[in-house]
PDB file of C-alpha atoms in Angstrom:
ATOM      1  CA  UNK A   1       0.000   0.000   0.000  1.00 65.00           C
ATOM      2  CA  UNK A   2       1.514   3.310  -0.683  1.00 80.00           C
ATOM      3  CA  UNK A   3       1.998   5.666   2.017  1.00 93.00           C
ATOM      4  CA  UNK A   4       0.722   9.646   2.097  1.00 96.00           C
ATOM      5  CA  UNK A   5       2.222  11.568  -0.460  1.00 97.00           C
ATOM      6  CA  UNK A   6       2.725  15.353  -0.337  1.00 97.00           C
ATOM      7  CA  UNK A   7       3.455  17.407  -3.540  1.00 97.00           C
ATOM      8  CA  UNK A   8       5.387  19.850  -3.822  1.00 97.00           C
ATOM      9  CA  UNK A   9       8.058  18.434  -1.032  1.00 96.00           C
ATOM     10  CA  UNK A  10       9.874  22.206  -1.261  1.00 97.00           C
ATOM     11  CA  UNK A  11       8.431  25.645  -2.054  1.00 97.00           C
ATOM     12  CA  UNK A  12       9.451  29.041  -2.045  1.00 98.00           C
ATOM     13  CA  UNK A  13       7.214  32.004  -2.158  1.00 98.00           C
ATOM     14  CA  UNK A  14       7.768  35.378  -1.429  1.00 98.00           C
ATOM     15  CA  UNK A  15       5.637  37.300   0.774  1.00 98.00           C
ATOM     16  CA  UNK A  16       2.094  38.372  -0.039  1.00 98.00           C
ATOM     17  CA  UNK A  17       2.150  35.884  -2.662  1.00 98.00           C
ATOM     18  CA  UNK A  18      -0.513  32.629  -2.101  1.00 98.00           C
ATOM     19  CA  UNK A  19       0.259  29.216  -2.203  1.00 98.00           C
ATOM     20  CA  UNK A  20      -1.283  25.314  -2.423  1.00 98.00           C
ATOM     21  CA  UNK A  21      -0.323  22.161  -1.380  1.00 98.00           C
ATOM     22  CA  UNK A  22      -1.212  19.095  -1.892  1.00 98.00           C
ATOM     23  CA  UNK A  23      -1.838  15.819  -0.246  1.00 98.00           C
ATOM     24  CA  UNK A  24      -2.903  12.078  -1.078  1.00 97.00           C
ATOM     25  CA  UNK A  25      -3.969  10.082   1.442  1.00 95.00           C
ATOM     26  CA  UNK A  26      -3.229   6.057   1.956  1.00 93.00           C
ATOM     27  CA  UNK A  27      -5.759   4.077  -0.674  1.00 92.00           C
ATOM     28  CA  UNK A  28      -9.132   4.388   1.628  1.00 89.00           C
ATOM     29  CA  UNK A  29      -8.303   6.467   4.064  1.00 89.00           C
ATOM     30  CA  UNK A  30     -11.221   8.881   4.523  1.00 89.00           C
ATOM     31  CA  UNK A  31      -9.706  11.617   7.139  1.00 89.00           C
ATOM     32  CA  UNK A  32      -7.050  14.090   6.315  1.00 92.00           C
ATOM     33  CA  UNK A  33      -5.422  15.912   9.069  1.00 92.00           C
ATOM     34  CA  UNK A  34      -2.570  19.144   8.268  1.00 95.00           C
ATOM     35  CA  UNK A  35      -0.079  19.947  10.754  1.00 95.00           C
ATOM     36  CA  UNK A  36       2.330  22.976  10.594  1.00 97.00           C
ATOM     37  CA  UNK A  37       5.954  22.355  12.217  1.00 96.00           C
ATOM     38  CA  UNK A  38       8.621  24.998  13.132  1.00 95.00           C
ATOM     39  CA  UNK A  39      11.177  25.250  15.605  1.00 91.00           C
ATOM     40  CA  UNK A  40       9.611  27.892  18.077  1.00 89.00           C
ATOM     41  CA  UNK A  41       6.077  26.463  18.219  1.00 89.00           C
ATOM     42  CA  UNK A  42       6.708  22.707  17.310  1.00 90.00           C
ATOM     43  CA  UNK A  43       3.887  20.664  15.415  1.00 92.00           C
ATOM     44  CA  UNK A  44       0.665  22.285  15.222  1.00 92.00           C
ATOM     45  CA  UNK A  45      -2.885  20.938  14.210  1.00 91.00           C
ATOM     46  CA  UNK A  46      -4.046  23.276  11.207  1.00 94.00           C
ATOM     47  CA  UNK A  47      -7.461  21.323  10.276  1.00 91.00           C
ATOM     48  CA  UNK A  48      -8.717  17.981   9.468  1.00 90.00           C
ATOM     49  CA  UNK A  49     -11.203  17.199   6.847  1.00 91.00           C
ATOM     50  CA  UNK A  50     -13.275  13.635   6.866  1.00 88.00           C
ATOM     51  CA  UNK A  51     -15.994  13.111   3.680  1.00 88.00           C
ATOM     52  CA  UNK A  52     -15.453  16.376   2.448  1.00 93.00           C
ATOM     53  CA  UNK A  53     -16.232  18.511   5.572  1.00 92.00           C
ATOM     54  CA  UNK A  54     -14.040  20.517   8.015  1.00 91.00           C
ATOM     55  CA  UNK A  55     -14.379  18.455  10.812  1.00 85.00           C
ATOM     56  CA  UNK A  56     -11.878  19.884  13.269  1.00 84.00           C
ATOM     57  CA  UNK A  57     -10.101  23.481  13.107  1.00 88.00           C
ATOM     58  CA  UNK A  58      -6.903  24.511  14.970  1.00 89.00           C
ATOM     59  CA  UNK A  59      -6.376  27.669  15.956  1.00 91.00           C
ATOM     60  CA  UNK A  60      -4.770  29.398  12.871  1.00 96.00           C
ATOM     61  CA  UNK A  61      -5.608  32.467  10.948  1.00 96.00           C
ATOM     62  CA  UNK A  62      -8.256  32.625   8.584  1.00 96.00           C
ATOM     63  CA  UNK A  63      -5.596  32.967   6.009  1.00 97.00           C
ATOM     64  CA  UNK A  64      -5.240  29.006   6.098  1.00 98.00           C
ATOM     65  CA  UNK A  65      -7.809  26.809   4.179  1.00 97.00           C
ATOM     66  CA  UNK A  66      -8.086  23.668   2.948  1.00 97.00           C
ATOM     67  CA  UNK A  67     -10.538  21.312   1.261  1.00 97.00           C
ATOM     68  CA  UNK A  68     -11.128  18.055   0.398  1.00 97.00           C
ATOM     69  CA  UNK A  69     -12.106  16.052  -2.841  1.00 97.00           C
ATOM     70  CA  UNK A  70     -14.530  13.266  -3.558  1.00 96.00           C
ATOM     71  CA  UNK A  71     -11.563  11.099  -3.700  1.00 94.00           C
ATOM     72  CA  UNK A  72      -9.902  12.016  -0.507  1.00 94.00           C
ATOM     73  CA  UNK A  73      -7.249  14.294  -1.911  1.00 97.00           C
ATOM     74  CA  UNK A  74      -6.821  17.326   0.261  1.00 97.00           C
ATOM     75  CA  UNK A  75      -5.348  20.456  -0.386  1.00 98.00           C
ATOM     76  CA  UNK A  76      -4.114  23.094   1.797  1.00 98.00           C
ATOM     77  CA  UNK A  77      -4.066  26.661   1.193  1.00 98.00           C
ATOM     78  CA  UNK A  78      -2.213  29.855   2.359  1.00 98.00           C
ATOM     79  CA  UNK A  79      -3.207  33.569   1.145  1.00 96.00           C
ATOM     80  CA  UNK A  80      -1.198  36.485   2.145  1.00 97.00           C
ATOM     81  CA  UNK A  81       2.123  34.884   2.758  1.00 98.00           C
ATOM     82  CA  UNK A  82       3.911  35.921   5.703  1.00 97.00           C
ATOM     83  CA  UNK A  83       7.532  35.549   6.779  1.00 97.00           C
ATOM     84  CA  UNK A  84       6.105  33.652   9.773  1.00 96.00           C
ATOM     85  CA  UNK A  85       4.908  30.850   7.481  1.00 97.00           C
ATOM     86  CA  UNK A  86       7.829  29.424   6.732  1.00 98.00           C
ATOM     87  CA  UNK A  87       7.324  25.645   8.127  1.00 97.00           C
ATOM     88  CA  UNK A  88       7.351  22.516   7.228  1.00 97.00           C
ATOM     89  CA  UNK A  89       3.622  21.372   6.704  1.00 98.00           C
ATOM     90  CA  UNK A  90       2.839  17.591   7.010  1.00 97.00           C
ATOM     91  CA  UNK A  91      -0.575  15.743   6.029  1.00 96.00           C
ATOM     92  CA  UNK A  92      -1.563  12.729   8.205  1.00 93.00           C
ATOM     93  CA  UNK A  93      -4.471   9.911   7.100  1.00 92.00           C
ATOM     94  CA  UNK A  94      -6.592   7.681   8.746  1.00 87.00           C
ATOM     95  CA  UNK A  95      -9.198   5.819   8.210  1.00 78.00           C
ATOM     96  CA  UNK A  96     -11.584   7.980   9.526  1.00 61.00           C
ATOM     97  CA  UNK A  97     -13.917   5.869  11.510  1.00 61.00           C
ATOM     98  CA  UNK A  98     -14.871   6.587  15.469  1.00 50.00           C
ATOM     99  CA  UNK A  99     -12.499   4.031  16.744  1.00 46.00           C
ATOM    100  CA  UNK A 100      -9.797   5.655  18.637  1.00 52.00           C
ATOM    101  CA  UNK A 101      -7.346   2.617  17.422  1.00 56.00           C
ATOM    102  CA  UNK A 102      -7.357   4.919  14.241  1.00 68.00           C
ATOM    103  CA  UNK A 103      -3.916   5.788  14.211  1.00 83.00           C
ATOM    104  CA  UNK A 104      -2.313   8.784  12.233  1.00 87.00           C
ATOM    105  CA  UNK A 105      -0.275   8.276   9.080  1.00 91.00           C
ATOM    106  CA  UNK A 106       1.796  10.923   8.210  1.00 94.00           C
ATOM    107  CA  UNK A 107       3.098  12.158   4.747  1.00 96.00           C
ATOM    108  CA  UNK A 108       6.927  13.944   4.359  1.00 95.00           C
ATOM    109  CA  UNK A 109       5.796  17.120   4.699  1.00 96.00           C
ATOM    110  CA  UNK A 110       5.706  19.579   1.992  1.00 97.00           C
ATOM    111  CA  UNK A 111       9.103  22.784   3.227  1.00 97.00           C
ATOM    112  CA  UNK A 112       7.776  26.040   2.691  1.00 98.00           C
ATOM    113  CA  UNK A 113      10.144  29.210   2.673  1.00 98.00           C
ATOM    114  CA  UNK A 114       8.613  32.478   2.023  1.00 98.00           C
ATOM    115  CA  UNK A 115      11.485  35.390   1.842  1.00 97.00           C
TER     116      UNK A 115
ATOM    117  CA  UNK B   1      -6.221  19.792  26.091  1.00 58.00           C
ATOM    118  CA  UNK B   2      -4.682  17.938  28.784  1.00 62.00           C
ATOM    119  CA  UNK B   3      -1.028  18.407  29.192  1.00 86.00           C
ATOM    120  CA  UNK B   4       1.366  15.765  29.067  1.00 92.00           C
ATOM    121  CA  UNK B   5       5.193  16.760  30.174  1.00 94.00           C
ATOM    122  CA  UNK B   6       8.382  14.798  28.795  1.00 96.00           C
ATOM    123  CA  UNK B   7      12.048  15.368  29.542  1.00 96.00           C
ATOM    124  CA  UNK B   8      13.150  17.415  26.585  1.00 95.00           C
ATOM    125  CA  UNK B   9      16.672  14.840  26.150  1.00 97.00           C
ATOM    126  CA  UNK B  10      17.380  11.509  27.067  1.00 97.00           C
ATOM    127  CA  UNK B  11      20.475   9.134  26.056  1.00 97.00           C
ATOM    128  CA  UNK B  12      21.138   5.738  25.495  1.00 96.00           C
ATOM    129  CA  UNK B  13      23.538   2.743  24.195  1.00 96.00           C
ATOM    130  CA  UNK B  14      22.923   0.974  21.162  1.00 97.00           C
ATOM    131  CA  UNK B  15      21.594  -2.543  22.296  1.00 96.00           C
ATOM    132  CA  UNK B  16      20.406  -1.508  25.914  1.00 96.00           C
ATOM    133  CA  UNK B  17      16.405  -0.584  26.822  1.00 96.00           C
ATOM    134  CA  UNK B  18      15.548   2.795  27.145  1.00 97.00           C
ATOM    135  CA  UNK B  19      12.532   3.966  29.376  1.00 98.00           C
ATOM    136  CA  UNK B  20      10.565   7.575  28.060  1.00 98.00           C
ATOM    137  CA  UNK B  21       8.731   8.795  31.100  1.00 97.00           C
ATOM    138  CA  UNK B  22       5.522  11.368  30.174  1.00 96.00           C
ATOM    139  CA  UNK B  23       3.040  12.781  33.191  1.00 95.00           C
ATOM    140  CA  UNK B  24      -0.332  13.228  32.190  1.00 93.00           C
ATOM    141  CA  UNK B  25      -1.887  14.072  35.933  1.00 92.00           C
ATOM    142  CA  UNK B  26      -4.820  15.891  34.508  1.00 88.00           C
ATOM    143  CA  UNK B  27      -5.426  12.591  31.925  1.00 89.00           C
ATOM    144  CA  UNK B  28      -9.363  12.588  32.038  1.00 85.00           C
ATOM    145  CA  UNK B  29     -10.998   9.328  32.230  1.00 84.00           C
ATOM    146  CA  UNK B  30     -11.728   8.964  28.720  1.00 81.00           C
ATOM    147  CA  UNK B  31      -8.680   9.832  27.365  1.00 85.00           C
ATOM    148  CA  UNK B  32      -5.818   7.405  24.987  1.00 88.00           C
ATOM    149  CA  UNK B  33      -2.782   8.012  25.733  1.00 91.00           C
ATOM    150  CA  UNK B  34      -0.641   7.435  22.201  1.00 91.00           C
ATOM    151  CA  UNK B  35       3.114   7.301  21.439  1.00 94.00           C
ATOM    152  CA  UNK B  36       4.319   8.814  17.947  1.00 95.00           C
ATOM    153  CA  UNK B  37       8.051   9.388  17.299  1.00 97.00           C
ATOM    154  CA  UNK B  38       9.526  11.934  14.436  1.00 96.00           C
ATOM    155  CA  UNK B  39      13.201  10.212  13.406  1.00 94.00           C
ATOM    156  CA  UNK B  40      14.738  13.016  11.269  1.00 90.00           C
ATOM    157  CA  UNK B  41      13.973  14.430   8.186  1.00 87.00           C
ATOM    158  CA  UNK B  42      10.453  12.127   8.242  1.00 91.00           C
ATOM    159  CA  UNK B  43       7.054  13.202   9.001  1.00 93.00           C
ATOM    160  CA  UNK B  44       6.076  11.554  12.514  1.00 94.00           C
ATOM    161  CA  UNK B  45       4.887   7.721  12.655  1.00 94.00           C
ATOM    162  CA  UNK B  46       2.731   5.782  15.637  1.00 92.00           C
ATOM    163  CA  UNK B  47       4.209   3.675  17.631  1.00 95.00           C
ATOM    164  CA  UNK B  48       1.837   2.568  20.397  1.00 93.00           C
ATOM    165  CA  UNK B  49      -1.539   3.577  22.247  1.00 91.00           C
ATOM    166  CA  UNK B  50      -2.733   2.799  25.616  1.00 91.00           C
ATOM    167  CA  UNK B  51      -6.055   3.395  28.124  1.00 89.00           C
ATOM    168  CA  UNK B  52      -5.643   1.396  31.466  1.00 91.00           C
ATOM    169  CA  UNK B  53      -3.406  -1.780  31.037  1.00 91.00           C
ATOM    170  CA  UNK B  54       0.003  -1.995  29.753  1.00 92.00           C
ATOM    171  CA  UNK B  55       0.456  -2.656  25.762  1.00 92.00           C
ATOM    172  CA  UNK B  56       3.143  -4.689  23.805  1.00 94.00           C
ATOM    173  CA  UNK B  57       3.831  -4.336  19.804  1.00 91.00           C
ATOM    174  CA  UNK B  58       6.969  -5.199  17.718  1.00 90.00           C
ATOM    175  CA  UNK B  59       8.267  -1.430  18.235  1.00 89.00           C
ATOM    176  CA  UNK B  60       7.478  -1.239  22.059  1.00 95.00           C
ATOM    177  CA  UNK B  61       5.975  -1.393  25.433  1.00 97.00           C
ATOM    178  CA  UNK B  62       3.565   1.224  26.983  1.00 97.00           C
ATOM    179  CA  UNK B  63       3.647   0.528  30.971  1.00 97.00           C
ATOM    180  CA  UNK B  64       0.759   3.154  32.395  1.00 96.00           C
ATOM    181  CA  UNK B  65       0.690   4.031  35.821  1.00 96.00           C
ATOM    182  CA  UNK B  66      -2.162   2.440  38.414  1.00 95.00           C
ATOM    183  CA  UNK B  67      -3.545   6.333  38.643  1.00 94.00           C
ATOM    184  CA  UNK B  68      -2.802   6.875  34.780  1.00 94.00           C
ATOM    185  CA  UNK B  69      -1.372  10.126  35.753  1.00 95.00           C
ATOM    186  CA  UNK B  70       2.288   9.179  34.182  1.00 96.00           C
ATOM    187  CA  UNK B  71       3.186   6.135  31.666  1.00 96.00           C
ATOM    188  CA  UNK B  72       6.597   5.081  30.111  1.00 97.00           C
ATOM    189  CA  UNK B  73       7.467   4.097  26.860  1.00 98.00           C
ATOM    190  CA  UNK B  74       9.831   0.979  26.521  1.00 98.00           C
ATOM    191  CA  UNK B  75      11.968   0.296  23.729  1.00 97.00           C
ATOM    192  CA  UNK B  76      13.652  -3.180  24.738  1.00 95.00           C
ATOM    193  CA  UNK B  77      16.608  -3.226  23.398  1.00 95.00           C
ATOM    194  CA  UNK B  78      17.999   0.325  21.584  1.00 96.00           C
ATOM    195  CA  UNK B  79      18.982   0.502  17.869  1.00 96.00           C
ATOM    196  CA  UNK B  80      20.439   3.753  16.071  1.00 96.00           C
ATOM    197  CA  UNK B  81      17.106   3.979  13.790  1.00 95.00           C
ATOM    198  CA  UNK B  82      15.598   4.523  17.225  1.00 96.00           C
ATOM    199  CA  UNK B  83      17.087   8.204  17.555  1.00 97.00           C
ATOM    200  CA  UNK B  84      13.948  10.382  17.332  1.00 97.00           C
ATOM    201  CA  UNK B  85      12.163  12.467  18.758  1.00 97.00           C
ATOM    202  CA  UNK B  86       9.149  10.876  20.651  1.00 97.00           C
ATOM    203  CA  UNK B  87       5.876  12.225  21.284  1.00 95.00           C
ATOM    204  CA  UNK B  88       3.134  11.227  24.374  1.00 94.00           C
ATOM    205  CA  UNK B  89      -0.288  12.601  22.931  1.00 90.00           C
ATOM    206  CA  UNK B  90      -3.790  12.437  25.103  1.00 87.00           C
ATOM    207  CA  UNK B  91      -6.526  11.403  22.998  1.00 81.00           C
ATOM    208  CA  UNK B  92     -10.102  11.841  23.461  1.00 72.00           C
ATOM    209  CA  UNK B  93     -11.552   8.029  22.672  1.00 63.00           C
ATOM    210  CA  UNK B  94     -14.690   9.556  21.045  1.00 59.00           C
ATOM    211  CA  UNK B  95     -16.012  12.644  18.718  1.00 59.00           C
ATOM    212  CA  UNK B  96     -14.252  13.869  15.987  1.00 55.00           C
ATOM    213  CA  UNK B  97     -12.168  16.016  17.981  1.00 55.00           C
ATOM    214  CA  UNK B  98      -9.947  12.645  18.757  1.00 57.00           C
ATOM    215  CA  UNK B  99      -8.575  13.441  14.939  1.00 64.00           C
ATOM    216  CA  UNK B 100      -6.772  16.926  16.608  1.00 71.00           C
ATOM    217  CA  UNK B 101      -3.291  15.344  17.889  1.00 77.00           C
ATOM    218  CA  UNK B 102      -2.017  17.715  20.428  1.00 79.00           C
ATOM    219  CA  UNK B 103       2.305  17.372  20.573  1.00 83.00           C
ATOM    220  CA  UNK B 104       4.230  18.723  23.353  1.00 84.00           C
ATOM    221  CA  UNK B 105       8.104  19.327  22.314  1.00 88.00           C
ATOM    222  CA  UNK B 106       8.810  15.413  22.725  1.00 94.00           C
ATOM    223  CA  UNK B 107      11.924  14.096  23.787  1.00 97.00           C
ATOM    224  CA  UNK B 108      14.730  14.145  21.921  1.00 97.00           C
ATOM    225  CA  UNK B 109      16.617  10.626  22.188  1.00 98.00           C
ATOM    226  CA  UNK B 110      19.734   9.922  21.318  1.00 97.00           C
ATOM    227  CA  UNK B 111      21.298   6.277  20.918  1.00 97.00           C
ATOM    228  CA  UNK B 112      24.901   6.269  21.079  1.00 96.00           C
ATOM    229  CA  UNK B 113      26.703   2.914  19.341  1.00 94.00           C
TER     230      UNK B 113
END
């Protein structure tokens, strides 16, 4: 079974400027969870998205927004890029169901730099 | 959330077990406590979950505390593909919410050869 994948794995944007990211989760997985990691504040829980709904919401700017596709496929997006941005932003899966033995399954993480 | 609080280092020899404390003293009843490590360069990956009694799996042992207020993760026997940093995550065992992984700054372990 192939694992999460996250595309693009590095980006660089410069500030003000928008940008998307994209995630595929394991083969039947319905839940997609995005987490942003830096060095000061450490992973963070951006938003997860089960069956095409926002299920959960961290507590980010309205800036960050994400969606998900009939298929599973999330994307995550970031308007008004500020120098603060700059993380590395991972995508976890799961199958989605009620059961806490649902365990997280994380992609590489897609490196974002905005100068 | 609850909390949970892990030393932010620990060390260890290649080949010897290595014990990863985490409190959790406001753990409500309800609540999973779950294991994920983050080995460099990687995104993190599970390694074991608990409620009341202590668990075994091919990565590890989770002993948790009588009171659940503290558990410790066990790797048996050290490798250098153990150096990581490791996670302890409360879990809420039902509503969505139990999606929303709350990570604390881990411990960073290092296995020396």
């Amino acid at each position: 079974k192939a694992g999460v994948t996250q595309t693009p794995r590095y980006l660089i944007k410069t500030r003000g400027q928008q940008v998307t990211l994209s995630c595929s989760p394991i083969s039947g997985h319905r839940s997609v969870s995005w987490y942003q990691q830096t060095p000061g504040q450490g992973l963070q829980f951006l938003f997860e998205y089960f069956s095409e709904t926002q299920r959960n919401k961290g507590n980010f700017p309205g800036r960050f927004s994400g969606r998900q596709f009939s298929n599973s496929r999330s994307e995550m997006n970031v308007s008004t890029l500020e120098l603060g941005d700059s993380a590395l932003y991972l995508c976890a899966s799961s199958g989605g169901g009620s059961a806490i033995d649902n365990e997280q399954f994380f992609g590489p993480g897609t490196r974002l730099t905005v100068l | 959330d609850a909390k949970t609080t892990q030393p932010n280092s620990m060390e260890s020899n290649e080949e010897e077990p290595v014990h990863l404390p985490c409190n959790h003293s406001t753990i409500s009843g309800t609540d999973y406590i779950h294991w994920y490590r983050q080995l460099p360069s990687q995104g993190p990956e599970y390694v074991i979950h608990g409620l009341t009694s202590n668990v075994n799996n091919r990565m590890a042992s989770l002993a948790i505390a009588e009171d659940r207020k503290s558990s410790t993760l066990i790797l048996h026997r050290a490798t250098l593909r153990d150096a990581a940093v490791y996670y302890c995550i409360l879990r809420e065992s039902s509503g969505g919410s139990n999606y929303k992984l709350t990570f604390g700054k881990g411990t960073l372990l290092t296995v020396n050869p």
